PDB file of N, CA, C and O in Angstrom:
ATOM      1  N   UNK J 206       0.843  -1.181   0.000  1.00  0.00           N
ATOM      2  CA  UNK J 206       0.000   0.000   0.000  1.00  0.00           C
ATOM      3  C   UNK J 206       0.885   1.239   0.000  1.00  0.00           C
ATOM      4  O   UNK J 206       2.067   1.278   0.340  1.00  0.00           O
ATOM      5  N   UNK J 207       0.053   2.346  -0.478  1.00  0.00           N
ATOM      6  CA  UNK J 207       1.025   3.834   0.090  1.00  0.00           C
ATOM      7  C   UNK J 207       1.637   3.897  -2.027  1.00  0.00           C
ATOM      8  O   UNK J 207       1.296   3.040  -2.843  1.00  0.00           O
ATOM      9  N   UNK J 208       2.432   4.989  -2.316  1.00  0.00           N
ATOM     10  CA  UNK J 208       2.911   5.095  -3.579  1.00  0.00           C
ATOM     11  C   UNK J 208       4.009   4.657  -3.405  1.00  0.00           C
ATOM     12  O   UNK J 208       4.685   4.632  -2.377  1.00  0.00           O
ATOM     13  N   UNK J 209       4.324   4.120  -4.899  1.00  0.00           N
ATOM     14  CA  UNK J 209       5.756   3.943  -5.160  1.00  0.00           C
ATOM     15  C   UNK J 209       6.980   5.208  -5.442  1.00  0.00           C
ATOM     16  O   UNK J 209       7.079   6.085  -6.300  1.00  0.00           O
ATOM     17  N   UNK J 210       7.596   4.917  -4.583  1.00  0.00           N
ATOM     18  CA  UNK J 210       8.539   6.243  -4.311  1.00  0.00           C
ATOM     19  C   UNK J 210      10.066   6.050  -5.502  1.00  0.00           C
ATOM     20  O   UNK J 210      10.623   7.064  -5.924  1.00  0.00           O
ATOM     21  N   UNK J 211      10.418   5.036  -5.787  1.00  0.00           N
ATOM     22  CA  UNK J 211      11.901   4.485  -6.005  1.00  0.00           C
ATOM     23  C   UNK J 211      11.247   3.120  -7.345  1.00  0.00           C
ATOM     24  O   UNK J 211      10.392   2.274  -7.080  1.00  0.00           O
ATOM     25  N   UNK J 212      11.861   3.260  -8.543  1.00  0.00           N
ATOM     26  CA  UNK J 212      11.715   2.053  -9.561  1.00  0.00           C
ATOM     27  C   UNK J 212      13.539   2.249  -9.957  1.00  0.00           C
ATOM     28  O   UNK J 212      14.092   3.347  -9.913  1.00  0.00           O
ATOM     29  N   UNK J 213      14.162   1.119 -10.282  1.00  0.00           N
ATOM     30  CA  UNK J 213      15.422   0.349 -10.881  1.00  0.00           C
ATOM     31  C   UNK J 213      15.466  -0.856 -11.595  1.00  0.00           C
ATOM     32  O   UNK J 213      14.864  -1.850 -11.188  1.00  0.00           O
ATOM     33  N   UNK J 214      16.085  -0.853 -12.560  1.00  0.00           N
ATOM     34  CA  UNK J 214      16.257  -1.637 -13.001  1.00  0.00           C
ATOM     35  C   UNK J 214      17.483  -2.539 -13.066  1.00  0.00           C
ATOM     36  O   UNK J 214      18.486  -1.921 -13.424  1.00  0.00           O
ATOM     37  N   UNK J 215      17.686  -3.913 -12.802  1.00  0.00           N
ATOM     38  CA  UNK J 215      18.770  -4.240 -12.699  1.00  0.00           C
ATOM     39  C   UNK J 215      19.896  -4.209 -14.238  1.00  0.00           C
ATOM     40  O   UNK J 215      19.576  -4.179 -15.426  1.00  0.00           O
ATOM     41  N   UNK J 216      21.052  -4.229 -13.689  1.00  0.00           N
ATOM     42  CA  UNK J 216      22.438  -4.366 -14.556  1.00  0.00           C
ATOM     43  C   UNK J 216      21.890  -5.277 -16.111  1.00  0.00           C
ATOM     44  O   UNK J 216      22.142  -4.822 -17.227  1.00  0.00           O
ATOM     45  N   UNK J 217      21.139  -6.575 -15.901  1.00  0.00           N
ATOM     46  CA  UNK J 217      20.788  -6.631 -17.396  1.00  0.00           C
ATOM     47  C   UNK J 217      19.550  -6.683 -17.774  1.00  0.00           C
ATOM     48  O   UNK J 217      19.123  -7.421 -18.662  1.00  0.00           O
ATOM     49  N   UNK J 218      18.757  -5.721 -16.972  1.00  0.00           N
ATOM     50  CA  UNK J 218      17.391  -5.266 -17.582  1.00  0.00           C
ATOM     51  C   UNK J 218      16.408  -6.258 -17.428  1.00  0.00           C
ATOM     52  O   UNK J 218      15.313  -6.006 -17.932  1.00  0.00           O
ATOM     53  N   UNK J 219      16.603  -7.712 -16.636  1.00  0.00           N
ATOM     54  CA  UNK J 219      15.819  -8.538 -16.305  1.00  0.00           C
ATOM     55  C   UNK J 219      14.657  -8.332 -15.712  1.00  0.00           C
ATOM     56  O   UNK J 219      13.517  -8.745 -15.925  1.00  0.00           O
ATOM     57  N   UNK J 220      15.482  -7.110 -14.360  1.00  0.00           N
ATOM     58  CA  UNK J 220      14.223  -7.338 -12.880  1.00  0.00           C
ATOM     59  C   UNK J 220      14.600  -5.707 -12.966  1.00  0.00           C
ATOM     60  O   UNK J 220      15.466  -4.941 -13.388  1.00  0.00           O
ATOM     61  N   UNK J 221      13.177  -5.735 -12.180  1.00  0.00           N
ATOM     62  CA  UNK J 221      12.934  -4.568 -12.031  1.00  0.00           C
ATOM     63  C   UNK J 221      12.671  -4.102 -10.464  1.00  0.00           C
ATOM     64  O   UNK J 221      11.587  -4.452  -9.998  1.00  0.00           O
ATOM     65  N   UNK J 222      13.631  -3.285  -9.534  1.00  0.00           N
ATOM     66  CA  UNK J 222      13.091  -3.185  -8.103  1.00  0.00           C
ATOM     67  C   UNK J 222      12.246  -1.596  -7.593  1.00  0.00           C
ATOM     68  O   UNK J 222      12.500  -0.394  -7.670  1.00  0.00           O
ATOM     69  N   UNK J 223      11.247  -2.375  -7.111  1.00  0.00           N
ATOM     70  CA  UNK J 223      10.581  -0.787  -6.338  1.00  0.00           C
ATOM     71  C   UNK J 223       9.996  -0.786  -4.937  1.00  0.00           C
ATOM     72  O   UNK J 223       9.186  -1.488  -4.332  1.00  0.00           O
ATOM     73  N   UNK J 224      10.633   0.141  -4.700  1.00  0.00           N
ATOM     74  CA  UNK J 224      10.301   0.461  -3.331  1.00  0.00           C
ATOM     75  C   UNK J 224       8.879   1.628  -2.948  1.00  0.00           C
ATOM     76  O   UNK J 224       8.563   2.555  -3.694  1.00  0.00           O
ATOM     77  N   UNK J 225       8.305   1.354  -1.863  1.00  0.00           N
ATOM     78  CA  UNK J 225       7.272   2.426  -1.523  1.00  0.00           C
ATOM     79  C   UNK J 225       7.126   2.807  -0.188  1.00  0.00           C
ATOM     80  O   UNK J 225       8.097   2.461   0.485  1.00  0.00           O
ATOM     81  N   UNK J 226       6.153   3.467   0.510  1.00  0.00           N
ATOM     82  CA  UNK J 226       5.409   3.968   1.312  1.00  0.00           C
ATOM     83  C   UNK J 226       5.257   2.639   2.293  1.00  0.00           C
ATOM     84  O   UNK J 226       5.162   2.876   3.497  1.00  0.00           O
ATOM     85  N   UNK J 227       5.228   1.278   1.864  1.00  0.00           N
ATOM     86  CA  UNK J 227       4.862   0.688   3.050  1.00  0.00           C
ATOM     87  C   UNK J 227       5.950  -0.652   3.525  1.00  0.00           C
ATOM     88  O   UNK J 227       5.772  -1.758   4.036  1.00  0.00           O
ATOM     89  N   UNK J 228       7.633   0.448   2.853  1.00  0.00           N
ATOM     90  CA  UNK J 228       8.595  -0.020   3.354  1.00  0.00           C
ATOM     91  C   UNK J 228       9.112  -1.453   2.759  1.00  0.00           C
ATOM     92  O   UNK J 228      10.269  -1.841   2.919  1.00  0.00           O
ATOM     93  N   UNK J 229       8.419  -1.966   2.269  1.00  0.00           N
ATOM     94  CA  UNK J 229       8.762  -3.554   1.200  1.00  0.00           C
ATOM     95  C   UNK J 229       9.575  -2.754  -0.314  1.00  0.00           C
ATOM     96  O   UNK J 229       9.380  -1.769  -1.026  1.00  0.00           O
ATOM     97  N   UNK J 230      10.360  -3.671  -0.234  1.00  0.00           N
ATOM     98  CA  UNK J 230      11.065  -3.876  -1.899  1.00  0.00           C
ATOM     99  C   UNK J 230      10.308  -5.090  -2.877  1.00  0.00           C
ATOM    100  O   UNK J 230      10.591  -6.273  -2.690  1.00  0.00           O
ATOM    101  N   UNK J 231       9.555  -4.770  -3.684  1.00  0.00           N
ATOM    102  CA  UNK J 231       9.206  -5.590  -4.829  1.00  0.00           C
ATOM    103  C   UNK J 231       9.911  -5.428  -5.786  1.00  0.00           C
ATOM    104  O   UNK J 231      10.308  -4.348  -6.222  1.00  0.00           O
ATOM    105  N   UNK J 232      10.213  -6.912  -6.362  1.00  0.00           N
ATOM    106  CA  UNK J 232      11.029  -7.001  -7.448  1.00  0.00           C
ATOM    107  C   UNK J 232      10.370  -7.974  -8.479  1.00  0.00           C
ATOM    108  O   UNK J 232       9.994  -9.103  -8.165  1.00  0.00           O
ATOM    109  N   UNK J 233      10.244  -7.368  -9.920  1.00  0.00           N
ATOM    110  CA  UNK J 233       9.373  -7.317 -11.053  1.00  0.00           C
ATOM    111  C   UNK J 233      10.425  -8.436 -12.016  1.00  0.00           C
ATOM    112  O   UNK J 233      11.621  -8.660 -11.831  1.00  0.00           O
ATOM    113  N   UNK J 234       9.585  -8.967 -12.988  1.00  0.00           N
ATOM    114  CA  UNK J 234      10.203 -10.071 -13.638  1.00  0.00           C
ATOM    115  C   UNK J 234       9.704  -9.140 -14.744  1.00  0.00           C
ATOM    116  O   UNK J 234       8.506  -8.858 -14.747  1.00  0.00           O
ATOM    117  N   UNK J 235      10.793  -8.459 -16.013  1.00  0.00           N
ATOM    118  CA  UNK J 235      10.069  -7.696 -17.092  1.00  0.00           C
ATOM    119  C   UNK J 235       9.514  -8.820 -18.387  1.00  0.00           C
ATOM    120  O   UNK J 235       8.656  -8.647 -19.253  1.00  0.00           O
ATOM    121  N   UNK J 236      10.496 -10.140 -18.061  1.00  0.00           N
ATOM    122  CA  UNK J 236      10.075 -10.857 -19.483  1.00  0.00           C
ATOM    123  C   UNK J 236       8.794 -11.454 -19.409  1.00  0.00           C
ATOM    124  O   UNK J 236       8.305 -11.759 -20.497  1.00  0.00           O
ATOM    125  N   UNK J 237       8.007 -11.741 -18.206  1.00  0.00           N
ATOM    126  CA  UNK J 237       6.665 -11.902 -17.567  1.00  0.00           C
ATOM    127  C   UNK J 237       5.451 -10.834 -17.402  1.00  0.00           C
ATOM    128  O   UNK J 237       4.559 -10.789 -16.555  1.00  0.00           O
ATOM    129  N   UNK J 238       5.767  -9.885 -18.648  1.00  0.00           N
ATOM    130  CA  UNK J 238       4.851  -8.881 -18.445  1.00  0.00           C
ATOM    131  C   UNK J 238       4.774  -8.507 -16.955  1.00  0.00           C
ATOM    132  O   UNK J 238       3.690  -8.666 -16.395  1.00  0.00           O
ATOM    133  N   UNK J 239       6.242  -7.831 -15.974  1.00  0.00           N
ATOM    134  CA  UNK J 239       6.026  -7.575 -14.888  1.00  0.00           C
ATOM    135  C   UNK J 239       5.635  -7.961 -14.213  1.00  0.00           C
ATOM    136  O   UNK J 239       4.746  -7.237 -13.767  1.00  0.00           O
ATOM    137  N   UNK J 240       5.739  -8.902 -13.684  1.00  0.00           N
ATOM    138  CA  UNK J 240       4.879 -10.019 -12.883  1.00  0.00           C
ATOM    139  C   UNK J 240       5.637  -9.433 -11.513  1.00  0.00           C
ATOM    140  O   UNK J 240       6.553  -8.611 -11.538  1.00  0.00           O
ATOM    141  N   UNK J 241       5.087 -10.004 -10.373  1.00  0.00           N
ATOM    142  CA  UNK J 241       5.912  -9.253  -9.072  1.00  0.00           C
ATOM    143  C   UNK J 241       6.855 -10.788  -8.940  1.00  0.00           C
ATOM    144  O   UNK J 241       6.565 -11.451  -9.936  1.00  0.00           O
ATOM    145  N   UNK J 242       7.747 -11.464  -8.164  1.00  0.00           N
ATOM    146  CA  UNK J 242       8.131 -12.164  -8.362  1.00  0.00           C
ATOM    147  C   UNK J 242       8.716 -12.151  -6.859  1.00  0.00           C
ATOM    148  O   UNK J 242       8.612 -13.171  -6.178  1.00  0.00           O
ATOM    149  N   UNK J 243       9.227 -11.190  -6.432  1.00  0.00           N
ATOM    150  CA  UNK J 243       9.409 -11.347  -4.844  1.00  0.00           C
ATOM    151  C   UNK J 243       9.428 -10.109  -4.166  1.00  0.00           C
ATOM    152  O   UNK J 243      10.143  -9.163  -4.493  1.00  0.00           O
ATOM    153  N   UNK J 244       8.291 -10.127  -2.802  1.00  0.00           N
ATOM    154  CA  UNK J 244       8.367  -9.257  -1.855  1.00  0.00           C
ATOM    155  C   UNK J 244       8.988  -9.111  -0.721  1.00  0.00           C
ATOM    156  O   UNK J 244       8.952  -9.912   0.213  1.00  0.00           O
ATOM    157  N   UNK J 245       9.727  -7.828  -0.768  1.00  0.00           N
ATOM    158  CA  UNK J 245      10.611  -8.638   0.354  1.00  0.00           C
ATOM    159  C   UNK J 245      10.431  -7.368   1.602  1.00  0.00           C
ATOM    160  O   UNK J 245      10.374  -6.217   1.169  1.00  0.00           O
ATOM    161  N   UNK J 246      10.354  -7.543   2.926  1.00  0.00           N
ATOM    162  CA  UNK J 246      10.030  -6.973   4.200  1.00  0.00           C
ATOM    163  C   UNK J 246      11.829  -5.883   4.114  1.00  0.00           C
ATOM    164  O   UNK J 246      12.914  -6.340   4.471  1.00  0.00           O
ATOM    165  N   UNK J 247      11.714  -5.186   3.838  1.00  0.00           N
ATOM    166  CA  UNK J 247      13.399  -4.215   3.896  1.00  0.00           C
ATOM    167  C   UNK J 247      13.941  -4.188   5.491  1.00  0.00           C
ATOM    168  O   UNK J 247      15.139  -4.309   5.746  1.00  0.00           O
ATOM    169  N   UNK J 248      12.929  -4.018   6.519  1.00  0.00           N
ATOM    170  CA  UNK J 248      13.373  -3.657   7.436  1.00  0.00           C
ATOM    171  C   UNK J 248      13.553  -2.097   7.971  1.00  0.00           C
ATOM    172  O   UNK J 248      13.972  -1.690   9.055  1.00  0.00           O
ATOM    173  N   UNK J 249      13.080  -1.377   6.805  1.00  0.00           N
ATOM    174  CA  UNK J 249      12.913   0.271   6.696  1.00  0.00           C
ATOM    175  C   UNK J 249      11.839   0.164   7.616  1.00  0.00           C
ATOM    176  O   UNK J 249      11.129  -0.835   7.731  1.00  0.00           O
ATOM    177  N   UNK J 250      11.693   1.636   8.532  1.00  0.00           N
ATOM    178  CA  UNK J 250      10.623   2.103   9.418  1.00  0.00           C
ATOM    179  C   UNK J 250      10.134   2.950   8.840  1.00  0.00           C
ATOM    180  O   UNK J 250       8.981   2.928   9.271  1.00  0.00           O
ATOM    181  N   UNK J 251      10.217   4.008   7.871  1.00  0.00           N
ATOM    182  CA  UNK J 251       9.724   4.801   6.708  1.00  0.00           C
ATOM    183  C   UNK J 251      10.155   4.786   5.325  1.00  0.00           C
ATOM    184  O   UNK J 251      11.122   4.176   4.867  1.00  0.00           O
ATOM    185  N   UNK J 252       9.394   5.466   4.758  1.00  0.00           N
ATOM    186  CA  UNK J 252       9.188   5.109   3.290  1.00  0.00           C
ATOM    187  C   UNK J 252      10.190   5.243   2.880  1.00  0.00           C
ATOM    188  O   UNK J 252      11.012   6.117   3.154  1.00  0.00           O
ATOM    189  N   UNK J 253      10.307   3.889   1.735  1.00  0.00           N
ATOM    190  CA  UNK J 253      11.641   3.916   0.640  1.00  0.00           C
ATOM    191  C   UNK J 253      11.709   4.883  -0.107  1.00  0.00           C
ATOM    192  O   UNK J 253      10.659   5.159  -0.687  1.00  0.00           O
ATOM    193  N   UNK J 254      12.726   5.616  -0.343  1.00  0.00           N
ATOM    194  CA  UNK J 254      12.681   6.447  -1.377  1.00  0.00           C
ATOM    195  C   UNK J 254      14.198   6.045  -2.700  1.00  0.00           C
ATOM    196  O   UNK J 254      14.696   6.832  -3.505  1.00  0.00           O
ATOM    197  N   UNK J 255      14.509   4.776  -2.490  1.00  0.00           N
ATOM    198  CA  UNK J 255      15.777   4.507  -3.175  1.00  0.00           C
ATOM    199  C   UNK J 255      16.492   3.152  -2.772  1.00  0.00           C
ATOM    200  O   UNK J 255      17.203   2.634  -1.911  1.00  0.00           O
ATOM    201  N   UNK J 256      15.954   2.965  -3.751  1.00  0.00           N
ATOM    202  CA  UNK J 256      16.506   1.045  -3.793  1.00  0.00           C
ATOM    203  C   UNK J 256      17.094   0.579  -5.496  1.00  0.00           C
ATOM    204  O   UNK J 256      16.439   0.601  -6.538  1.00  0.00           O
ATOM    205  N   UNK J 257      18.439   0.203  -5.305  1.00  0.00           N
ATOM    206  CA  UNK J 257      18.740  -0.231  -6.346  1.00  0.00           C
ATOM    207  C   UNK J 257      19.671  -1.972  -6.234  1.00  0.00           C
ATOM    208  O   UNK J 257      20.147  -2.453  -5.205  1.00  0.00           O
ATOM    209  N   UNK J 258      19.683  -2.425  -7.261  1.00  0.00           N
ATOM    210  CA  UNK J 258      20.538  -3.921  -7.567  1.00  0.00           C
ATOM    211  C   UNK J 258      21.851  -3.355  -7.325  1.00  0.00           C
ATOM    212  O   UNK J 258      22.092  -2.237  -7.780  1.00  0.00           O
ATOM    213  N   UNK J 259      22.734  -3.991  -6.663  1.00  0.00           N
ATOM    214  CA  UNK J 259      24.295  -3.563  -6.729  1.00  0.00           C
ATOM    215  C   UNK J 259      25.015  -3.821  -7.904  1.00  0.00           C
ATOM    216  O   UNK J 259      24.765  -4.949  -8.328  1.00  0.00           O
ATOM    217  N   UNK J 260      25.688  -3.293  -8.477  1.00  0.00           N
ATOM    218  CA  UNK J 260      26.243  -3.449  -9.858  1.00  0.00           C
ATOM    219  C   UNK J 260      27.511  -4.418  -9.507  1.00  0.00           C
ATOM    220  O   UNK J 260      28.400  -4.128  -8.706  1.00  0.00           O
ATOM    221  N   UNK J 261      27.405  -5.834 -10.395  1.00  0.00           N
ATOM    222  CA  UNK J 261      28.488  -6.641 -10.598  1.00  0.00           C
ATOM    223  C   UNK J 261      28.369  -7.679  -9.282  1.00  0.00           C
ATOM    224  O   UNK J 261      29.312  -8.214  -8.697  1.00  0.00           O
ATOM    225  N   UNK J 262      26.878  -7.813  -8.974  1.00  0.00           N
ATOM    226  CA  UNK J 262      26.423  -9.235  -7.947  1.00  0.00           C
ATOM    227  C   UNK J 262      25.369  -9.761  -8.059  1.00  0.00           C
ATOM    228  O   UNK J 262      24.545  -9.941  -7.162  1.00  0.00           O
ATOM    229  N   UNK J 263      25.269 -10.139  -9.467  1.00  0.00           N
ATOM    230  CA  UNK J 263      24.705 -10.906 -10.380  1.00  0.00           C
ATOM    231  C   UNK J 263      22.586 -10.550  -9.496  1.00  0.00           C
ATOM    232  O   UNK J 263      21.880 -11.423  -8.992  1.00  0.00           O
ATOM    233  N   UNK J 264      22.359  -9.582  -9.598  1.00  0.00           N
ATOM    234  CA  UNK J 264      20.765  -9.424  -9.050  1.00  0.00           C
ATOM    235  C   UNK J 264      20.834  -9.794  -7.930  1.00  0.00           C
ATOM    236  O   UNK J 264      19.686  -9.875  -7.496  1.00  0.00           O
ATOM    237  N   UNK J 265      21.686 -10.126  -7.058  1.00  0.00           N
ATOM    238  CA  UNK J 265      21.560 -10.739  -5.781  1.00  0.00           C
ATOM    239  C   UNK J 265      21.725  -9.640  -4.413  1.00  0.00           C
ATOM    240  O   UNK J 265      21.586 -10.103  -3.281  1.00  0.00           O
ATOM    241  N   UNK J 266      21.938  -8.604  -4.553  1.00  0.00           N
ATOM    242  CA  UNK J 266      21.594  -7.239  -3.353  1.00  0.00           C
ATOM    243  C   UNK J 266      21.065  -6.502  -3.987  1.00  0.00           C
ATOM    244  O   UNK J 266      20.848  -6.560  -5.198  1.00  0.00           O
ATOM    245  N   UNK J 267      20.704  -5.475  -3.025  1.00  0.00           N
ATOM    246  CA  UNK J 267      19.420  -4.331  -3.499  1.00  0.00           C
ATOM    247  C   UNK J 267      20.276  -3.622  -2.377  1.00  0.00           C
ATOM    248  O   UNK J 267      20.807  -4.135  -1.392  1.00  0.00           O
ATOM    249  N   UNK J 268      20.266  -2.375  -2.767  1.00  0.00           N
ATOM    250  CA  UNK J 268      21.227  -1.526  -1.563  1.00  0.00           C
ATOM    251  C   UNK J 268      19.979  -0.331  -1.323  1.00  0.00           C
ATOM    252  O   UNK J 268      19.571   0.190  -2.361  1.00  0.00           O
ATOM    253  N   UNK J 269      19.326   0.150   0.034  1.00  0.00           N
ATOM    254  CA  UNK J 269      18.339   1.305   0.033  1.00  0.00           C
ATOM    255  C   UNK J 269      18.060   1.575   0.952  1.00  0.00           C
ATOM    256  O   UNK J 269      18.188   0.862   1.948  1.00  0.00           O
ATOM    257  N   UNK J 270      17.479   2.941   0.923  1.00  0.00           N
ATOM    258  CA  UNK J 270      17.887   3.687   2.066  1.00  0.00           C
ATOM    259  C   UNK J 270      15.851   4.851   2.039  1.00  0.00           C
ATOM    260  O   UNK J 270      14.962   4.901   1.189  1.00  0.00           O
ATOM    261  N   UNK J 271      15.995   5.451   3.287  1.00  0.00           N
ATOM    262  CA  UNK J 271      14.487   5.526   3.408  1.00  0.00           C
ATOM    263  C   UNK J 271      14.584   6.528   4.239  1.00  0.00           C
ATOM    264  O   UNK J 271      15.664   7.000   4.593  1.00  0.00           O
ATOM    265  N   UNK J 272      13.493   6.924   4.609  1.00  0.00           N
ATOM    266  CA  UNK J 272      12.690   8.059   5.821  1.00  0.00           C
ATOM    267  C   UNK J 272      13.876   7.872   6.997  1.00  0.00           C
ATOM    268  O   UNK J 272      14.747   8.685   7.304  1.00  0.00           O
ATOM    269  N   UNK J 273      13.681   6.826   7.435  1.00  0.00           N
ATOM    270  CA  UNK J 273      14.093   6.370   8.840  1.00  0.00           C
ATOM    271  C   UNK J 273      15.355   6.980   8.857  1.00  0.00           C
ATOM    272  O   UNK J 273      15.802   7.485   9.886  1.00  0.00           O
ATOM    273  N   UNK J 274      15.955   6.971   7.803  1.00  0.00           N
ATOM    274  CA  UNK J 274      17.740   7.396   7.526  1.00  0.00           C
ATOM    275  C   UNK J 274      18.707   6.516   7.611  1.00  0.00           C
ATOM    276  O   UNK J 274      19.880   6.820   7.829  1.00  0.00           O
ATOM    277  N   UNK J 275      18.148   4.995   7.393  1.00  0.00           N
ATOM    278  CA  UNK J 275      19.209   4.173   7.427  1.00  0.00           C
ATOM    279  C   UNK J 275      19.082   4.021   5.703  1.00  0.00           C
ATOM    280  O   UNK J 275      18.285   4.271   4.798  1.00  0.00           O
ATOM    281  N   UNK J 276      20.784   3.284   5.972  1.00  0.00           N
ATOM    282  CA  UNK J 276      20.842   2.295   4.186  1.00  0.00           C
ATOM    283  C   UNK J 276      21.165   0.813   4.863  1.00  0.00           C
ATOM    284  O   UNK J 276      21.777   0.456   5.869  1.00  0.00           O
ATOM    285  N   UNK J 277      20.383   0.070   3.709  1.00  0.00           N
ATOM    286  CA  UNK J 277      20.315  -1.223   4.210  1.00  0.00           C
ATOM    287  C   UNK J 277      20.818  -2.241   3.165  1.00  0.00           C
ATOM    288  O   UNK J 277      20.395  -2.257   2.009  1.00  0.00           O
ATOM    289  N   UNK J 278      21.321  -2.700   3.426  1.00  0.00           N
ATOM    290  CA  UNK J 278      21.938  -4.087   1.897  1.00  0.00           C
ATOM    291  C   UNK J 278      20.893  -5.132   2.575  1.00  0.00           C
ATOM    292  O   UNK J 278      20.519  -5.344   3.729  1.00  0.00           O
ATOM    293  N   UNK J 279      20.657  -5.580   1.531  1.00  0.00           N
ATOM    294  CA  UNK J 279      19.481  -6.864   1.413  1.00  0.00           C
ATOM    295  C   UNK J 279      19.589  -7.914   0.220  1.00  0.00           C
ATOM    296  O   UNK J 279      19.185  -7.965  -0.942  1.00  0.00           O
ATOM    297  N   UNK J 280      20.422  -8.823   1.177  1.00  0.00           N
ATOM    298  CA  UNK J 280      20.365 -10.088  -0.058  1.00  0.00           C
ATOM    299  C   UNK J 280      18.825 -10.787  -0.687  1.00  0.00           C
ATOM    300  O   UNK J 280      17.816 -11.101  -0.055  1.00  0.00           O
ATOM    301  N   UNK J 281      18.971 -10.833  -1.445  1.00  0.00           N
ATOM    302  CA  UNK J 281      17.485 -10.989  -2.713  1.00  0.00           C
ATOM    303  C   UNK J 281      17.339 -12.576  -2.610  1.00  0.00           C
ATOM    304  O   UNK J 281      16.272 -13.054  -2.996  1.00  0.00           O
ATOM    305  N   UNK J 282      18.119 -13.249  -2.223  1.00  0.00           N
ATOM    306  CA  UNK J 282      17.808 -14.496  -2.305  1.00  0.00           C
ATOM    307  C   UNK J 282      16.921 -15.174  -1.161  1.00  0.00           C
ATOM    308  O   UNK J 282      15.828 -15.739  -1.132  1.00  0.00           O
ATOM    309  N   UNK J 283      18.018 -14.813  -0.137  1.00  0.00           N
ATOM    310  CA  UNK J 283      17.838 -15.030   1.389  1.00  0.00           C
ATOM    311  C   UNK J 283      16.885 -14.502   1.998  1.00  0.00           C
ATOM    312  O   UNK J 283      16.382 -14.971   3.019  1.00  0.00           O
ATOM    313  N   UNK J 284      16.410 -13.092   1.231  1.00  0.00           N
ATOM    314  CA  UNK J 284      15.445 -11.782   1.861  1.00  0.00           C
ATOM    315  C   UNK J 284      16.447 -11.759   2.995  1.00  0.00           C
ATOM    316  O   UNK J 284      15.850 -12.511   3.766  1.00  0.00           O
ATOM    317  N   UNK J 285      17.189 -11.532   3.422  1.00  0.00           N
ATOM    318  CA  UNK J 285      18.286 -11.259   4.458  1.00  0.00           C
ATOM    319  C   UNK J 285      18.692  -9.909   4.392  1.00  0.00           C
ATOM    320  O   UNK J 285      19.544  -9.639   3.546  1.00  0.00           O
ATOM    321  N   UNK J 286      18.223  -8.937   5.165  1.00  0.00           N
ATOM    322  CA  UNK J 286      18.632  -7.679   5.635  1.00  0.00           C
ATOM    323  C   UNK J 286      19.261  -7.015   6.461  1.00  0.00           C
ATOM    324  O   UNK J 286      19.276  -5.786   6.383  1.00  0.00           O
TER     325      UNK J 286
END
């Protein structure tokens, strides 16, 4: 719920990550007509405003940072934050 604040796309244009208002990172499958594919709990206490794939770790972190004022690395596999 709440708007999407933050959209990225990963390093080879596969997935797509967005963050919003109710603190989750969803990450989009583009060859699936966007399908959501995994939600993941960030651990943010306010709204995302900036979540991206780390460049050169194969889609596997999302690095982002929010209201609260933290930045958080979050492995994509594990949902591990």
């Amino acid at each position: 719920s709440g708007c999407v604040n933050t959209v990225s796309w990963s390093e080879d244009g596969s997935l797509l990550v967005s963050g919003s208002d109710d603190c989750d990172l969803n990450i989009w499958k583009w060859e699936q007509n966007l399908r959501l594919v995994s939600n993941i709990v960030s651990g943010h206490t306010g709204n995302i405003f900036c979540g991206k794939f780390v460049p050169c770790a194969n889609n596997s972190l999302i690095v982002s940072c929010a209201l609260d004022g933290c930045v958080r690395l979050t492995d994509v596999q594990r949902h591990v934050v």
